[in-house]
Amino acid sequence: MITRLSHAGLFVLDQDSAKRFYTEKLGFEVRSDVDMGAAFEGAGAGFRWLTVSPPGQPDLELILADVRMGHDEATAEQLRALVAKGAFGGGVLEADDLHKTYRELSERGVVFLSEPAERPYGIEAVFRDDSGNWFSLTERRAP
């Protein structure tokens, strides 16, 4: 029986740059940063397992995966172009005070695609990471 989700994957263009973005700009914590070597079939040389998560949520890790992970070079190039274009959404991140978090992240250089706006489910602003992946940043409406 499946009991929970422990990891979610996200393709990034440069793992070092993504690590800095998620830790320095978003305030996430590194959970794993391990060179797994080339022992994994299809992973390619120097396979790196890099995961981060918000400080208060260590039980769910976001995998910052190199676009080459498990792909041939032609597929990796296609993924690289799609990620850079902003074709993928990374999910929904929550904030207790969206307006405050929006100001703080903007001051740290996070690029927002939309300012905070009222939605049926709460307040939302959308931003992109340094690779091009977009996220909804949401403050849920009280039930």
mmCIF file of N, CA and C in Angstrom:
data_model
loop_
_atom_site.group_PDB
_atom_site.id
_atom_site.type_symbol
_atom_site.label_atom_id
_atom_site.label_comp_id
_atom_site.label_asym_id
_atom_site.label_seq_id
_atom_site.Cartn_x
_atom_site.Cartn_y
_atom_site.Cartn_z
ATOM 1 N N MET A 1 0.834 -1.173 0.000
ATOM 2 C CA MET A 1 0.000 0.000 0.000
ATOM 3 C C MET A 1 0.887 1.248 0.000
ATOM 4 N N ILE A 2 0.563 2.210 -0.818
ATOM 5 C CA ILE A 2 1.296 3.483 -0.841
ATOM 6 C C ILE A 2 0.826 4.305 0.350
ATOM 7 N N THR A 3 1.803 4.848 1.098
ATOM 8 C CA THR A 3 1.456 5.585 2.319
ATOM 9 C C THR A 3 1.696 7.084 2.244
ATOM 10 N N ARG A 4 2.576 7.551 1.340
ATOM 11 C CA ARG A 4 2.829 8.980 1.240
ATOM 12 C C ARG A 4 3.729 9.272 0.054
ATOM 13 N N LEU A 5 3.798 10.539 -0.316
ATOM 14 C CA LEU A 5 4.717 11.013 -1.346
ATOM 15 C C LEU A 5 5.937 11.572 -0.632
ATOM 16 N N SER A 6 7.118 11.078 -0.960
ATOM 17 C CA SER A 6 8.331 11.535 -0.274
ATOM 18 C C SER A 6 9.190 12.456 -1.133
ATOM 19 N N HIS A 7 9.128 12.294 -2.460
ATOM 20 C CA HIS A 7 9.944 13.081 -3.380
ATOM 21 C C HIS A 7 9.118 13.461 -4.607
ATOM 22 N N ALA A 8 9.397 14.641 -5.153
ATOM 23 C CA ALA A 8 8.817 15.072 -6.423
ATOM 24 C C ALA A 8 9.959 15.621 -7.266
ATOM 25 N N GLY A 9 9.939 15.327 -8.559
ATOM 26 C CA GLY A 9 11.041 15.721 -9.423
ATOM 27 C C GLY A 9 10.784 16.978 -10.220
ATOM 28 N N LEU A 10 11.863 17.692 -10.495
ATOM 29 C CA LEU A 10 11.820 18.917 -11.275
ATOM 30 C C LEU A 10 13.104 18.988 -12.089
ATOM 31 N N PHE A 11 12.978 19.147 -13.412
ATOM 32 C CA PHE A 11 14.172 19.283 -14.243
ATOM 33 C C PHE A 11 14.715 20.701 -14.150
ATOM 34 N N VAL A 12 16.032 20.817 -13.988
ATOM 35 C CA VAL A 12 16.702 22.114 -13.933
ATOM 36 C C VAL A 12 17.827 22.135 -14.964
ATOM 37 N N LEU A 13 18.209 23.338 -15.365
ATOM 38 C CA LEU A 13 19.238 23.485 -16.393
ATOM 39 C C LEU A 13 20.646 23.367 -15.837
ATOM 40 N N ASP A 14 20.843 23.769 -14.591
ATOM 41 C CA ASP A 14 22.152 23.726 -13.958
ATOM 42 C C ASP A 14 21.931 23.466 -12.465
ATOM 43 N N GLN A 15 22.402 22.323 -11.983
ATOM 44 C CA GLN A 15 22.132 21.956 -10.595
ATOM 45 C C GLN A 15 22.785 22.899 -9.588
ATOM 46 N N ASP A 16 23.979 23.380 -9.861
ATOM 47 C CA ASP A 16 24.622 24.313 -8.929
ATOM 48 C C ASP A 16 23.837 25.617 -8.829
ATOM 49 N N SER A 17 23.424 26.139 -9.972
ATOM 50 C CA SER A 17 22.634 27.364 -9.994
ATOM 51 C C SER A 17 21.281 27.142 -9.310
ATOM 52 N N ALA A 18 20.647 26.016 -9.579
ATOM 53 C CA ALA A 18 19.354 25.706 -8.957
ATOM 54 C C ALA A 18 19.497 25.581 -7.440
ATOM 55 N N LYS A 19 20.577 24.964 -7.002
ATOM 56 C CA LYS A 19 20.815 24.829 -5.561
ATOM 57 C C LYS A 19 20.903 26.207 -4.908
ATOM 58 N N ARG A 20 21.631 27.120 -5.527
ATOM 59 C CA ARG A 20 21.729 28.482 -4.994
ATOM 60 C C ARG A 20 20.368 29.177 -4.999
ATOM 61 N N PHE A 21 19.621 29.033 -6.095
ATOM 62 C CA PHE A 21 18.309 29.681 -6.185
ATOM 63 C C PHE A 21 17.383 29.189 -5.077
ATOM 64 N N TYR A 22 17.270 27.886 -4.940
ATOM 65 C CA TYR A 22 16.311 27.338 -3.976
ATOM 66 C C TYR A 22 16.731 27.578 -2.525
ATOM 67 N N THR A 23 18.030 27.606 -2.254
ATOM 68 C CA THR A 23 18.471 27.836 -0.872
ATOM 69 C C THR A 23 18.604 29.326 -0.556
ATOM 70 N N GLU A 24 19.250 30.085 -1.418
ATOM 71 C CA GLU A 24 19.517 31.495 -1.121
ATOM 72 C C GLU A 24 18.321 32.406 -1.388
ATOM 73 N N LYS A 25 17.555 32.127 -2.420
ATOM 74 C CA LYS A 25 16.426 33.002 -2.752
ATOM 75 C C LYS A 25 15.121 32.538 -2.119
ATOM 76 N N LEU A 26 14.855 31.230 -2.158
ATOM 77 C CA LEU A 26 13.594 30.733 -1.595
ATOM 78 C C LEU A 26 13.718 30.332 -0.134
ATOM 79 N N GLY A 27 14.944 30.129 0.355
ATOM 80 C CA GLY A 27 15.136 29.762 1.750
ATOM 81 C C GLY A 27 14.963 28.278 2.038
ATOM 82 N N PHE A 28 14.994 27.439 1.000
ATOM 83 C CA PHE A 28 14.878 25.996 1.192
ATOM 84 C C PHE A 28 16.169 25.468 1.812
ATOM 85 N N GLU A 29 16.097 24.241 2.307
ATOM 86 C CA GLU A 29 17.268 23.565 2.867
ATOM 87 C C GLU A 29 17.641 22.377 1.986
ATOM 88 N N VAL A 30 18.947 22.148 1.845
ATOM 89 C CA VAL A 30 19.430 20.987 1.102
ATOM 90 C C VAL A 30 19.195 19.758 1.963
ATOM 91 N N ARG A 31 18.580 18.748 1.402
ATOM 92 C CA ARG A 31 18.346 17.477 2.110
ATOM 93 C C ARG A 31 19.354 16.431 1.664
ATOM 94 N N SER A 32 19.695 16.427 0.371
ATOM 95 C CA SER A 32 20.683 15.492 -0.171
ATOM 96 C C SER A 32 21.457 16.186 -1.280
ATOM 97 N N ASP A 33 22.740 15.922 -1.333
ATOM 98 C CA ASP A 33 23.573 16.373 -2.443
ATOM 99 C C ASP A 33 24.694 15.355 -2.561
ATOM 100 N N VAL A 34 24.422 14.329 -3.364
ATOM 101 C CA VAL A 34 25.303 13.167 -3.425
ATOM 102 C C VAL A 34 25.666 12.857 -4.873
ATOM 103 N N ASP A 35 26.960 12.633 -5.122
ATOM 104 C CA ASP A 35 27.417 12.166 -6.422
ATOM 105 C C ASP A 35 27.213 10.659 -6.436
ATOM 106 N N MET A 36 26.275 10.205 -7.250
ATOM 107 C CA MET A 36 25.929 8.785 -7.297
ATOM 108 C C MET A 36 26.810 8.007 -8.266
ATOM 109 N N GLY A 37 27.655 8.719 -9.028
ATOM 110 C CA GLY A 37 28.506 8.051 -9.994
ATOM 111 C C GLY A 37 27.732 7.608 -11.216
ATOM 112 N N ALA A 38 28.349 6.788 -12.023
ATOM 113 C CA ALA A 38 27.731 6.329 -13.271
ATOM 114 C C ALA A 38 27.124 4.946 -13.113
ATOM 115 N N ALA A 39 26.927 4.497 -11.890
ATOM 116 C CA ALA A 39 26.435 3.146 -11.635
ATOM 117 C C ALA A 39 24.972 2.956 -12.007
ATOM 118 N N PHE A 40 24.245 4.042 -12.145
ATOM 119 C CA PHE A 40 22.831 3.922 -12.448
ATOM 120 C C PHE A 40 22.609 3.896 -13.952
ATOM 121 N N GLU A 41 21.942 2.861 -14.446
ATOM 122 C CA GLU A 41 21.697 2.695 -15.870
ATOM 123 C C GLU A 41 20.948 3.899 -16.444
ATOM 124 N N GLY A 42 21.489 4.461 -17.492
ATOM 125 C CA GLY A 42 20.844 5.577 -18.171
ATOM 126 C C GLY A 42 21.026 6.913 -17.481
ATOM 127 N N ALA A 43 21.717 6.927 -16.353
ATOM 128 C CA ALA A 43 21.856 8.176 -15.614
ATOM 129 C C ALA A 43 22.974 9.049 -16.172
ATOM 130 N N GLY A 44 23.929 8.451 -16.834
ATOM 131 C CA GLY A 44 25.043 9.227 -17.364
ATOM 132 C C GLY A 44 26.130 9.389 -16.318
ATOM 133 N N ALA A 45 27.297 9.810 -16.756
ATOM 134 C CA ALA A 45 28.435 9.974 -15.858
ATOM 135 C C ALA A 45 28.182 11.098 -14.865
ATOM 136 N N GLY A 46 28.614 10.894 -13.644
ATOM 137 C CA GLY A 46 28.521 11.931 -12.638
ATOM 138 C C GLY A 46 27.107 12.226 -12.167
ATOM 139 N N PHE A 47 26.235 11.244 -12.189
ATOM 140 C CA PHE A 47 24.855 11.423 -11.748
ATOM 141 C C PHE A 47 24.813 11.998 -10.337
ATOM 142 N N ARG A 48 24.099 13.109 -10.165
ATOM 143 C CA ARG A 48 24.035 13.813 -8.880
ATOM 144 C C ARG A 48 22.600 13.826 -8.356
ATOM 145 N N TRP A 49 22.415 13.358 -7.130
ATOM 146 C CA TRP A 49 21.123 13.343 -6.456
ATOM 147 C C TRP A 49 21.085 14.561 -5.550
ATOM 148 N N LEU A 50 20.302 15.576 -5.977
ATOM 149 C CA LEU A 50 20.217 16.839 -5.267
ATOM 150 C C LEU A 50 18.762 17.092 -4.902
ATOM 151 N N THR A 51 18.484 17.200 -3.591
ATOM 152 C CA THR A 51 17.120 17.462 -3.154
ATOM 153 C C THR A 51 17.094 18.613 -2.154
ATOM 154 N N VAL A 52 15.982 19.360 -2.177
ATOM 155 C CA VAL A 52 15.760 20.483 -1.270
ATOM 156 C C VAL A 52 14.319 20.439 -0.793
ATOM 157 N N SER A 53 14.049 21.180 0.273
ATOM 158 C CA SER A 53 12.669 21.331 0.734
ATOM 159 C C SER A 53 12.568 22.551 1.636
ATOM 160 N N PRO A 54 11.343 23.047 1.818
ATOM 161 C CA PRO A 54 11.166 24.160 2.746
ATOM 162 C C PRO A 54 11.609 23.732 4.144
ATOM 163 N N PRO A 55 12.098 24.659 4.952
ATOM 164 C CA PRO A 55 12.615 24.309 6.282
ATOM 165 C C PRO A 55 11.633 23.525 7.151
ATOM 166 N N GLY A 56 10.365 23.836 7.089
ATOM 167 C CA GLY A 56 9.390 23.166 7.942
ATOM 168 C C GLY A 56 8.793 21.905 7.344
ATOM 169 N N GLN A 57 9.338 21.439 6.234
ATOM 170 C CA GLN A 57 8.766 20.271 5.574
ATOM 171 C C GLN A 57 9.861 19.299 5.108
ATOM 172 N N PRO A 58 10.603 18.710 6.034
ATOM 173 C CA PRO A 58 11.693 17.829 5.647
ATOM 174 C C PRO A 58 11.251 16.481 5.074
ATOM 175 N N ASP A 59 9.966 16.145 5.220
ATOM 176 C CA ASP A 59 9.490 14.844 4.764
ATOM 177 C C ASP A 59 9.065 14.816 3.299
ATOM 178 N N LEU A 60 9.133 15.964 2.600
ATOM 179 C CA LEU A 60 8.868 16.002 1.167
ATOM 180 C C LEU A 60 10.033 16.722 0.501
ATOM 181 N N GLU A 61 10.751 16.000 -0.341
ATOM 182 C CA GLU A 61 11.937 16.554 -0.981
ATOM 183 C C GLU A 61 11.693 16.805 -2.461
ATOM 184 N N LEU A 62 12.145 17.954 -2.932
ATOM 185 C CA LEU A 62 12.073 18.320 -4.338
ATOM 186 C C LEU A 62 13.401 17.938 -4.983
ATOM 187 N N ILE A 63 13.350 17.039 -5.956
ATOM 188 C CA ILE A 63 14.552 16.590 -6.655
ATOM 189 C C ILE A 63 14.875 17.608 -7.745
ATOM 190 N N LEU A 64 16.040 18.220 -7.659
ATOM 191 C CA LEU A 64 16.504 19.156 -8.689
ATOM 192 C C LEU A 64 17.343 18.343 -9.667
ATOM 193 N N ALA A 65 16.674 17.784 -10.659
ATOM 194 C CA ALA A 65 17.295 16.820 -11.570
ATOM 195 C C ALA A 65 17.843 17.493 -12.822
ATOM 196 N N ASP A 66 19.054 17.142 -13.168
ATOM 197 C CA ASP A 66 19.655 17.564 -14.425
ATOM 198 C C ASP A 66 18.807 16.995 -15.568
ATOM 199 N N VAL A 67 18.581 17.772 -16.612
ATOM 200 C CA VAL A 67 17.759 17.305 -17.731
ATOM 201 C C VAL A 67 18.332 16.061 -18.400
ATOM 202 N N ARG A 68 19.613 15.787 -18.193
ATOM 203 C CA ARG A 68 20.242 14.604 -18.781
ATOM 204 C C ARG A 68 19.924 13.334 -18.014
ATOM 205 N N MET A 69 19.397 13.467 -16.799
ATOM 206 C CA MET A 69 19.178 12.300 -15.945
ATOM 207 C C MET A 69 18.226 11.302 -16.615
ATOM 208 N N GLY A 70 18.780 10.163 -17.002
ATOM 209 C CA GLY A 70 17.986 9.092 -17.596
ATOM 210 C C GLY A 70 17.604 9.296 -19.047
ATOM 211 N N HIS A 71 18.190 10.302 -19.713
ATOM 212 C CA HIS A 71 17.813 10.606 -21.093
ATOM 213 C C HIS A 71 19.020 10.619 -22.021
ATOM 214 N N ASP A 72 18.762 10.280 -23.281
ATOM 215 C CA ASP A 72 19.819 10.420 -24.282
ATOM 216 C C ASP A 72 20.001 11.911 -24.569
ATOM 217 N N GLU A 73 21.069 12.256 -25.269
ATOM 218 C CA GLU A 73 21.401 13.668 -25.472
ATOM 219 C C GLU A 73 20.324 14.413 -26.262
ATOM 220 N N ALA A 74 19.719 13.756 -27.253
ATOM 221 C CA ALA A 74 18.680 14.422 -28.041
ATOM 222 C C ALA A 74 17.473 14.757 -27.172
ATOM 223 N N THR A 75 17.067 13.832 -26.329
ATOM 224 C CA THR A 75 15.931 14.073 -25.435
ATOM 225 C C THR A 75 16.291 15.140 -24.407
ATOM 226 N N ALA A 76 17.520 15.089 -23.892
ATOM 227 C CA ALA A 76 17.959 16.090 -22.918
ATOM 228 C C ALA A 76 17.914 17.488 -23.530
ATOM 229 N N GLU A 77 18.294 17.625 -24.787
ATOM 230 C CA GLU A 77 18.241 18.926 -25.459
ATOM 231 C C GLU A 77 16.811 19.408 -25.608
ATOM 232 N N GLN A 78 15.899 18.502 -25.936
ATOM 233 C CA GLN A 78 14.484 18.877 -26.039
ATOM 234 C C GLN A 78 13.954 19.330 -24.681
ATOM 235 N N LEU A 79 14.294 18.588 -23.629
ATOM 236 C CA LEU A 79 13.870 18.971 -22.282
ATOM 237 C C LEU A 79 14.464 20.313 -21.883
ATOM 238 N N ARG A 80 15.737 20.507 -22.173
ATOM 239 C CA ARG A 80 16.417 21.767 -21.847
ATOM 240 C C ARG A 80 15.670 22.949 -22.475
ATOM 241 N N ALA A 81 15.271 22.815 -23.727
ATOM 242 C CA ALA A 81 14.553 23.888 -24.417
ATOM 243 C C ALA A 81 13.180 24.125 -23.784
ATOM 244 N N LEU A 82 12.480 23.064 -23.434
ATOM 245 C CA LEU A 82 11.157 23.197 -22.820
ATOM 246 C C LEU A 82 11.232 23.828 -21.427
ATOM 247 N N VAL A 83 12.217 23.415 -20.636
ATOM 248 C CA VAL A 83 12.380 23.982 -19.290
ATOM 249 C C VAL A 83 12.685 25.472 -19.410
ATOM 250 N N ALA A 84 13.645 25.825 -20.252
ATOM 251 C CA ALA A 84 14.038 27.227 -20.418
ATOM 252 C C ALA A 84 12.880 28.085 -20.924
ATOM 253 N N LYS A 85 12.016 27.499 -21.723
ATOM 254 C CA LYS A 85 10.864 28.205 -22.285
ATOM 255 C C LYS A 85 9.787 28.466 -21.233
ATOM 256 N N GLY A 86 9.866 27.746 -20.109
ATOM 257 C CA GLY A 86 8.844 27.898 -19.073
ATOM 258 C C GLY A 86 7.646 27.000 -19.302
ATOM 259 N N ALA A 87 7.865 25.858 -19.939
ATOM 260 C CA ALA A 87 6.769 24.953 -20.277
ATOM 261 C C ALA A 87 6.291 24.108 -19.099
ATOM 262 N N PHE A 88 7.072 24.056 -18.012
ATOM 263 C CA PHE A 88 6.710 23.183 -16.900
ATOM 264 C C PHE A 88 6.405 23.966 -15.631
ATOM 265 N N GLY A 89 5.340 23.560 -14.980
ATOM 266 C CA GLY A 89 5.012 24.099 -13.666
ATOM 267 C C GLY A 89 5.537 23.162 -12.598
ATOM 268 N N GLY A 90 6.107 23.736 -11.560
ATOM 269 C CA GLY A 90 6.687 22.925 -10.494
ATOM 270 C C GLY A 90 5.711 22.596 -9.383
ATOM 271 N N GLY A 91 4.570 23.257 -9.360
ATOM 272 C CA GLY A 91 3.587 22.979 -8.333
ATOM 273 C C GLY A 91 3.140 24.234 -7.614
ATOM 274 N N VAL A 92 2.561 24.035 -6.451
ATOM 275 C CA VAL A 92 2.033 25.122 -5.641
ATOM 276 C C VAL A 92 2.795 25.157 -4.325
ATOM 277 N N LEU A 93 3.328 26.325 -3.999
ATOM 278 C CA LEU A 93 3.993 26.542 -2.714
ATOM 279 C C LEU A 93 3.087 27.437 -1.881
ATOM 280 N N GLU A 94 3.043 27.193 -0.584
ATOM 281 C CA GLU A 94 2.165 27.968 0.282
ATOM 282 C C GLU A 94 2.954 28.941 1.146
ATOM 283 N N ALA A 95 2.300 30.061 1.461
ATOM 284 C CA ALA A 95 2.861 31.066 2.356
ATOM 285 C C ALA A 95 1.773 31.489 3.333
ATOM 286 N N ASP A 96 2.170 31.775 4.563
ATOM 287 C CA ASP A 96 1.214 32.260 5.558
ATOM 288 C C ASP A 96 0.787 33.685 5.247
ATOM 289 N N ASP A 97 1.736 34.504 4.798
ATOM 290 C CA ASP A 97 1.470 35.905 4.461
ATOM 291 C C ASP A 97 2.051 36.143 3.070
ATOM 292 N N LEU A 98 1.216 35.991 2.059
ATOM 293 C CA LEU A 98 1.702 36.050 0.689
ATOM 294 C C LEU A 98 2.289 37.403 0.334
ATOM 295 N N HIS A 99 1.665 38.477 0.754
ATOM 296 C CA HIS A 99 2.182 39.812 0.411
ATOM 297 C C HIS A 99 3.585 40.023 0.987
ATOM 298 N N LYS A 100 3.802 39.604 2.214
ATOM 299 C CA LYS A 100 5.127 39.730 2.846
ATOM 300 C C LYS A 100 6.141 38.842 2.127
ATOM 301 N N THR A 101 5.762 37.603 1.847
ATOM 302 C CA THR A 101 6.663 36.671 1.166
ATOM 303 C C THR A 101 6.982 37.175 -0.237
ATOM 304 N N TYR A 102 6.003 37.707 -0.921
ATOM 305 C CA TYR A 102 6.209 38.287 -2.257
ATOM 306 C C TYR A 102 7.262 39.394 -2.195
ATOM 307 N N ARG A 103 7.135 40.299 -1.221
ATOM 308 C CA ARG A 103 8.116 41.393 -1.085
ATOM 309 C C ARG A 103 9.515 40.839 -0.791
ATOM 310 N N GLU A 104 9.601 39.894 0.146
ATOM 311 C CA GLU A 104 10.903 39.327 0.517
ATOM 312 C C GLU A 104 11.565 38.631 -0.666
ATOM 313 N N LEU A 105 10.804 37.808 -1.376
ATOM 314 C CA LEU A 105 11.378 37.079 -2.509
ATOM 315 C C LEU A 105 11.744 38.023 -3.648
ATOM 316 N N SER A 106 10.933 39.036 -3.878
ATOM 317 C CA SER A 106 11.255 40.033 -4.914
ATOM 318 C C SER A 106 12.567 40.732 -4.586
ATOM 319 N N GLU A 107 12.756 41.080 -3.310
ATOM 320 C CA GLU A 107 14.004 41.726 -2.883
ATOM 321 C C GLU A 107 15.209 40.820 -3.074
ATOM 322 N N ARG A 108 15.002 39.508 -3.029
ATOM 323 C CA ARG A 108 16.097 38.545 -3.232
ATOM 324 C C ARG A 108 16.334 38.251 -4.709
ATOM 325 N N GLY A 109 15.527 38.857 -5.584
ATOM 326 C CA GLY A 109 15.735 38.682 -7.016
ATOM 327 C C GLY A 109 14.867 37.639 -7.685
ATOM 328 N N VAL A 110 13.858 37.111 -6.985
ATOM 329 C CA VAL A 110 12.955 36.147 -7.605
ATOM 330 C C VAL A 110 12.087 36.891 -8.620
ATOM 331 N N VAL A 111 11.971 36.329 -9.818
ATOM 332 C CA VAL A 111 11.198 36.951 -10.893
ATOM 333 C C VAL A 111 9.757 36.438 -10.840
ATOM 334 N N PHE A 112 8.842 37.354 -10.604
ATOM 335 C CA PHE A 112 7.423 37.006 -10.564
ATOM 336 C C PHE A 112 6.782 37.296 -11.910
ATOM 337 N N LEU A 113 5.920 36.383 -12.340
ATOM 338 C CA LEU A 113 5.163 36.554 -13.572
ATOM 339 C C LEU A 113 3.859 37.291 -13.306
ATOM 340 N N SER A 114 3.427 37.271 -12.036
ATOM 341 C CA SER A 114 2.220 38.002 -11.661
ATOM 342 C C SER A 114 2.348 38.467 -10.217
ATOM 343 N N GLU A 115 1.762 39.617 -9.945
ATOM 344 C CA GLU A 115 1.726 40.143 -8.582
ATOM 345 C C GLU A 115 0.638 39.413 -7.801
ATOM 346 N N PRO A 116 0.640 39.531 -6.469
ATOM 347 C CA PRO A 116 -0.412 38.892 -5.671
ATOM 348 C C PRO A 116 -1.803 39.351 -6.128
ATOM 349 N N ALA A 117 -2.678 38.379 -6.285
ATOM 350 C CA ALA A 117 -4.044 38.672 -6.729
ATOM 351 C C ALA A 117 -5.023 37.753 -6.009
ATOM 352 N N GLU A 118 -6.213 38.277 -5.766
ATOM 353 C CA GLU A 118 -7.277 37.486 -5.142
ATOM 354 C C GLU A 118 -7.760 36.426 -6.131
ATOM 355 N N ARG A 119 -7.906 35.215 -5.629
ATOM 356 C CA ARG A 119 -8.431 34.095 -6.397
ATOM 357 C C ARG A 119 -9.521 33.428 -5.557
ATOM 358 N N PRO A 120 -10.332 32.565 -6.144
ATOM 359 C CA PRO A 120 -11.376 31.884 -5.361
ATOM 360 C C PRO A 120 -10.817 31.062 -4.186
ATOM 361 N N TYR A 121 -9.585 30.611 -4.295
ATOM 362 C CA TYR A 121 -8.962 29.763 -3.279
ATOM 363 C C TYR A 121 -8.050 30.540 -2.325
ATOM 364 N N GLY A 122 -7.830 31.825 -2.563
ATOM 365 C CA GLY A 122 -6.957 32.631 -1.711
ATOM 366 C C GLY A 122 -6.258 33.714 -2.504
ATOM 367 N N ILE A 123 -5.017 33.982 -2.134
ATOM 368 C CA ILE A 123 -4.203 34.978 -2.834
ATOM 369 C C ILE A 123 -3.078 34.231 -3.529
ATOM 370 N N GLU A 124 -2.786 34.612 -4.779
ATOM 371 C CA GLU A 124 -1.776 33.894 -5.547
ATOM 372 C C GLU A 124 -0.863 34.863 -6.291
ATOM 373 N N ALA A 125 0.412 34.494 -6.370
ATOM 374 C CA ALA A 125 1.384 35.139 -7.239
ATOM 375 C C ALA A 125 2.165 34.011 -7.910
ATOM 376 N N VAL A 126 2.594 34.222 -9.137
ATOM 377 C CA VAL A 126 3.307 33.186 -9.882
ATOM 378 C C VAL A 126 4.729 33.657 -10.150
ATOM 379 N N PHE A 127 5.702 32.770 -9.917
ATOM 380 C CA PHE A 127 7.101 33.106 -10.186
ATOM 381 C C PHE A 127 7.781 31.991 -10.953
ATOM 382 N N ARG A 128 8.949 32.312 -11.495
ATOM 383 C CA ARG A 128 9.787 31.326 -12.187
ATOM 384 C C ARG A 128 11.069 31.113 -11.412
ATOM 385 N N ASP A 129 11.575 29.887 -11.479
ATOM 386 C CA ASP A 129 12.891 29.630 -10.894
ATOM 387 C C ASP A 129 13.955 30.025 -11.913
ATOM 388 N N ASP A 130 15.208 29.814 -11.591
ATOM 389 C CA ASP A 130 16.289 30.253 -12.475
ATOM 390 C C ASP A 130 16.429 29.395 -13.728
ATOM 391 N N SER A 131 15.722 28.268 -13.787
ATOM 392 C CA SER A 131 15.737 27.432 -14.987
ATOM 393 C C SER A 131 14.589 27.763 -15.925
ATOM 394 N N GLY A 132 13.487 28.255 -15.373
ATOM 395 C CA GLY A 132 12.311 28.573 -16.180
ATOM 396 C C GLY A 132 11.036 27.929 -15.663
ATOM 397 N N ASN A 133 11.151 26.990 -14.723
ATOM 398 C CA ASN A 133 9.979 26.350 -14.139
ATOM 399 C C ASN A 133 9.162 27.375 -13.369
ATOM 400 N N TRP A 134 7.847 27.298 -13.482
ATOM 401 C CA TRP A 134 7.009 28.266 -12.776
ATOM 402 C C TRP A 134 6.284 27.596 -11.605
ATOM 403 N N PHE A 135 6.017 28.396 -10.602
ATOM 404 C CA PHE A 135 5.327 27.950 -9.392
ATOM 405 C C PHE A 135 4.222 28.927 -9.043
ATOM 406 N N SER A 136 3.142 28.396 -8.520
ATOM 407 C CA SER A 136 2.106 29.215 -7.916
ATOM 408 C C SER A 136 2.470 29.355 -6.449
ATOM 409 N N LEU A 137 2.559 30.576 -5.974
ATOM 410 C CA LEU A 137 2.778 30.850 -4.554
ATOM 411 C C LEU A 137 1.434 31.314 -4.019
ATOM 412 N N THR A 138 0.894 30.596 -3.045
ATOM 413 C CA THR A 138 -0.490 30.805 -2.641
ATOM 414 C C THR A 138 -0.643 30.928 -1.130
ATOM 415 N N GLU A 139 -1.497 31.849 -0.735
ATOM 416 C CA GLU A 139 -1.956 31.937 0.649
ATOM 417 C C GLU A 139 -3.409 31.465 0.604
ATOM 418 N N ARG A 140 -3.663 30.321 1.210
ATOM 419 C CA ARG A 140 -5.012 29.763 1.159
ATOM 420 C C ARG A 140 -6.017 30.610 1.916
ATOM 421 N N ARG A 141 -7.214 30.647 1.373
ATOM 422 C CA ARG A 141 -8.323 31.323 2.046
ATOM 423 C C ARG A 141 -8.723 30.482 3.252
ATOM 424 N N ALA A 142 -8.975 31.141 4.376
ATOM 425 C CA ALA A 142 -9.402 30.431 5.577
ATOM 426 C C ALA A 142 -10.735 29.727 5.305
ATOM 427 N N PRO A 143 -10.879 28.486 5.789
ATOM 428 C CA PRO A 143 -12.127 27.739 5.549
ATOM 429 C C PRO A 143 -13.313 28.352 6.256
#
